[in-house]
Amino acid sequence: SKATLTVCVSGAAGQIAYSLLPLIARGDVFGQDQPIELRLLEIKPALDALHGVVMELYDCAFPLVRNIVETDDPMVAFQHADVTILSGSFPRRPGMERRDLIAKNVNIFKAQGQALDRVASKNVKVVVVGNPSNTNALVLSHFAPSIPKQNITALTRLDQNRAVGQIAMRTGVNADQVEGVAIWGNHSATQYPDVTHAKVNGEAVMPKLGGRQAVAEEFIPCIQKRGAAILKARGLSSAMSAANAIGDHLRSWILGDSKVVSMAVASDGSYDVKPGVYFSFPVRCGGGGDYEIVQGIEMDEFSRKYVSATTEELFAERQEALELCAV
Ligand code: NAI
């Protein structure tokens, strides 16, 4: 039988984790034959709540779960981690400036990067979920120099799934009949959900969505602001769909995927995005944790405008984060 996979989750008493942990523990992400050790990280004030979650995990009697660790120490949580999901971060409070949010999170992801560097498997696969996720991934990578940059990613699969879901709904097809959607850039309101090459049943999506102007005025803002719309409707941020997307992201990345998927990865200069930021690109996952940024996608004026806006935002966040790291 397979060796146990050590999976670490931060923010483990949070909303997303509450939807994610059963997916992982049931074998929906890494496979039905993959034993799992869960190492769960929280901040001290949330350890009681975390213990409640762990009690429930035991009460699920998941056959694949070999061991569960609860801790508020990243050095304990990340010990020998093969996969690390970072959903714990400092939330944006009303009236908080972006710089303040980045400052709070720089401290968290600095400490976690240092711990990861020291105690995780050198082959650990990391997905950063806590916002601002792309820049948190950058800070983490900066402080974990012994972990290859390609092993650190940030989640934009939720944005891709949202775009696919909207196209399926609006054109009256099943989600699996939609292909060629890509998310470029930051997981923020500047992200570019690109449907210029998307197809349903082999036919171009753009005309079906009403053409470029309708896509620019209606479809793209719908995806960019979807998180805020769910927060308004539910009174809580998206958690079920986020957990589902994390499962999709990891399944594609670790087990491979015949379809092109979007994830934020260290830019390598592809599509004129200078190296130095974590940027969402369409990638092809070959299995075993290998992936490559899909090359040669034609980018017209329409797309370039969006890509350059989100690139600029990421470099501005990078600047702020690096200044704060140096302090
Ligand atoms: P939540 O507030 O329910 O849970 C977050 C948990 O993280 C809390 O239990 C908190 O105690 C914990 N935490 C805070 N600082 C921590 C630290 N330093 N170490 C370990 N744990 C820590 O939030 P929820 O709904 O689970 O969302 C988590 C994050 O994911 C938020 O930042 C949210 O904005 C982000 N998010 C990102 C998405 C994406 O697509 N990239 C989608 C949805 C949410």
mmCIF file of C-alpha atoms and ligand atoms in Angstrom, residues 10-17 41-43 46 86-91 108 112 128-131 133 154-159 162 187 237-239 242, ligand 1:
data_model
loop_
_atom_site.group_PDB
_atom_site.id
_atom_site.type_symbol
_atom_site.label_atom_id
_atom_site.label_comp_id
_atom_site.label_asym_id
_atom_site.label_seq_id
_atom_site.Cartn_x
_atom_site.Cartn_y
_atom_site.Cartn_z
ATOM 1 C CA SER A 10 -3.625 26.295 8.101
ATOM 2 C CA GLY A 11 -6.735 28.188 9.144
ATOM 3 C CA ALA A 12 -8.009 24.728 9.993
ATOM 4 C CA ALA A 13 -10.844 25.964 12.234
ATOM 5 C CA GLY A 14 -12.036 28.349 9.513
ATOM 6 C CA GLN A 15 -14.915 28.131 7.102
ATOM 7 C CA ILE A 16 -13.031 26.890 4.061
ATOM 8 C CA ALA A 17 -11.275 24.171 6.045
ATOM 9 C CA LEU A 41 -2.539 24.785 12.141
ATOM 10 C CA GLU A 42 -4.449 27.547 13.896
ATOM 11 C CA ILE A 43 -3.761 30.590 16.028
ATOM 12 C CA ALA A 46 -8.903 29.247 17.749
ATOM 13 C CA LEU A 86 -2.576 27.882 3.590
ATOM 14 C CA SER A 87 -6.042 29.267 4.220
ATOM 15 C CA GLY A 88 -5.173 31.034 7.484
ATOM 16 C CA SER A 89 -4.588 34.734 7.031
ATOM 17 C CA PHE A 90 -5.475 38.078 8.532
ATOM 18 C CA PRO A 91 -8.911 39.130 7.249
ATOM 19 C CA ILE A 108 2.236 35.640 8.948
ATOM 20 C CA GLN A 112 5.325 30.362 7.859
ATOM 21 C CA VAL A 128 -1.877 29.671 -0.809
ATOM 22 C CA VAL A 129 -5.545 30.557 -0.368
ATOM 23 C CA GLY A 130 -5.541 33.324 2.256
ATOM 24 C CA ASN A 131 -5.759 36.778 0.690
ATOM 25 C CA SER A 133 -3.067 35.142 -2.025
ATOM 26 C CA ALA A 154 -1.864 30.413 -5.245
ATOM 27 C CA LEU A 155 -5.475 29.509 -5.864
ATOM 28 C CA THR A 156 -7.283 30.903 -8.914
ATOM 29 C CA ARG A 157 -9.152 27.705 -9.734
ATOM 30 C CA LEU A 158 -12.218 29.127 -7.996
ATOM 31 C CA ASP A 159 -12.197 32.002 -10.497
ATOM 32 C CA ARG A 162 -16.866 30.519 -11.582
ATOM 33 C CA HIS A 187 -6.875 36.731 -7.475
ATOM 34 C CA SER A 237 -17.597 34.543 2.155
ATOM 35 C CA SER A 238 -17.543 31.648 -0.281
ATOM 36 C CA ALA A 239 -16.287 28.555 1.496
ATOM 37 C CA ALA A 242 -13.422 27.642 -2.404
HETATM 38 P P1 NAI B 1 -12.172 32.161 8.162
HETATM 39 O O1 NAI B 1 -12.002 33.486 8.809
HETATM 40 O O2 NAI B 1 -13.410 31.380 8.394
HETATM 41 O O3 NAI B 1 -10.945 31.219 8.586
HETATM 42 C C1 NAI B 1 -9.635 31.638 8.607
HETATM 43 C C2 NAI B 1 -8.964 30.928 9.760
HETATM 44 O O4 NAI B 1 -7.572 31.222 9.707
HETATM 45 C C3 NAI B 1 -9.467 31.363 11.130
HETATM 46 O O5 NAI B 1 -9.906 30.219 11.852
HETATM 47 C C4 NAI B 1 -8.221 31.998 11.769
HETATM 48 O O6 NAI B 1 -8.150 31.757 13.168
HETATM 49 C C5 NAI B 1 -7.109 31.313 11.028
HETATM 50 N N1 NAI B 1 -5.841 32.037 11.037
HETATM 51 C C6 NAI B 1 -5.632 33.381 11.043
HETATM 52 N N2 NAI B 1 -4.331 33.649 11.102
HETATM 53 C C7 NAI B 1 -3.683 32.475 11.112
HETATM 54 C C8 NAI B 1 -2.328 32.099 11.196
HETATM 55 N N3 NAI B 1 -1.365 33.025 11.283
HETATM 56 N N4 NAI B 1 -2.017 30.786 11.190
HETATM 57 C C9 NAI B 1 -2.977 29.850 11.129
HETATM 58 N N5 NAI B 1 -4.299 30.145 11.068
HETATM 59 C C10 NAI B 1 -4.634 31.438 11.065
HETATM 60 O O7 NAI B 1 -11.921 32.407 6.607
HETATM 61 P P2 NAI B 1 -12.216 31.446 5.376
HETATM 62 O O8 NAI B 1 -13.563 31.736 4.847
HETATM 63 O O9 NAI B 1 -11.873 30.055 5.737
HETATM 64 O O10 NAI B 1 -11.174 32.041 4.311
HETATM 65 C C11 NAI B 1 -9.786 31.940 4.536
HETATM 66 C C12 NAI B 1 -9.024 32.844 3.590
HETATM 67 O O11 NAI B 1 -9.209 32.456 2.240
HETATM 68 C C13 NAI B 1 -9.424 34.320 3.635
HETATM 69 O O12 NAI B 1 -8.241 35.097 3.560
HETATM 70 C C14 NAI B 1 -10.219 34.513 2.363
HETATM 71 O O13 NAI B 1 -10.154 35.853 1.910
HETATM 72 C C15 NAI B 1 -9.478 33.594 1.433
HETATM 73 N N6 NAI B 1 -10.202 33.138 0.253
HETATM 74 C C16 NAI B 1 -9.466 32.953 -0.904
HETATM 75 C C17 NAI B 1 -10.052 32.456 -2.042
HETATM 76 C C18 NAI B 1 -9.239 32.251 -3.286
HETATM 77 O O14 NAI B 1 -9.823 31.879 -4.319
HETATM 78 N N7 NAI B 1 -7.921 32.460 -3.304
HETATM 79 C C19 NAI B 1 -11.485 32.128 -2.060
HETATM 80 C C20 NAI B 1 -12.158 32.311 -0.810
HETATM 81 C C21 NAI B 1 -11.523 32.802 0.297
#
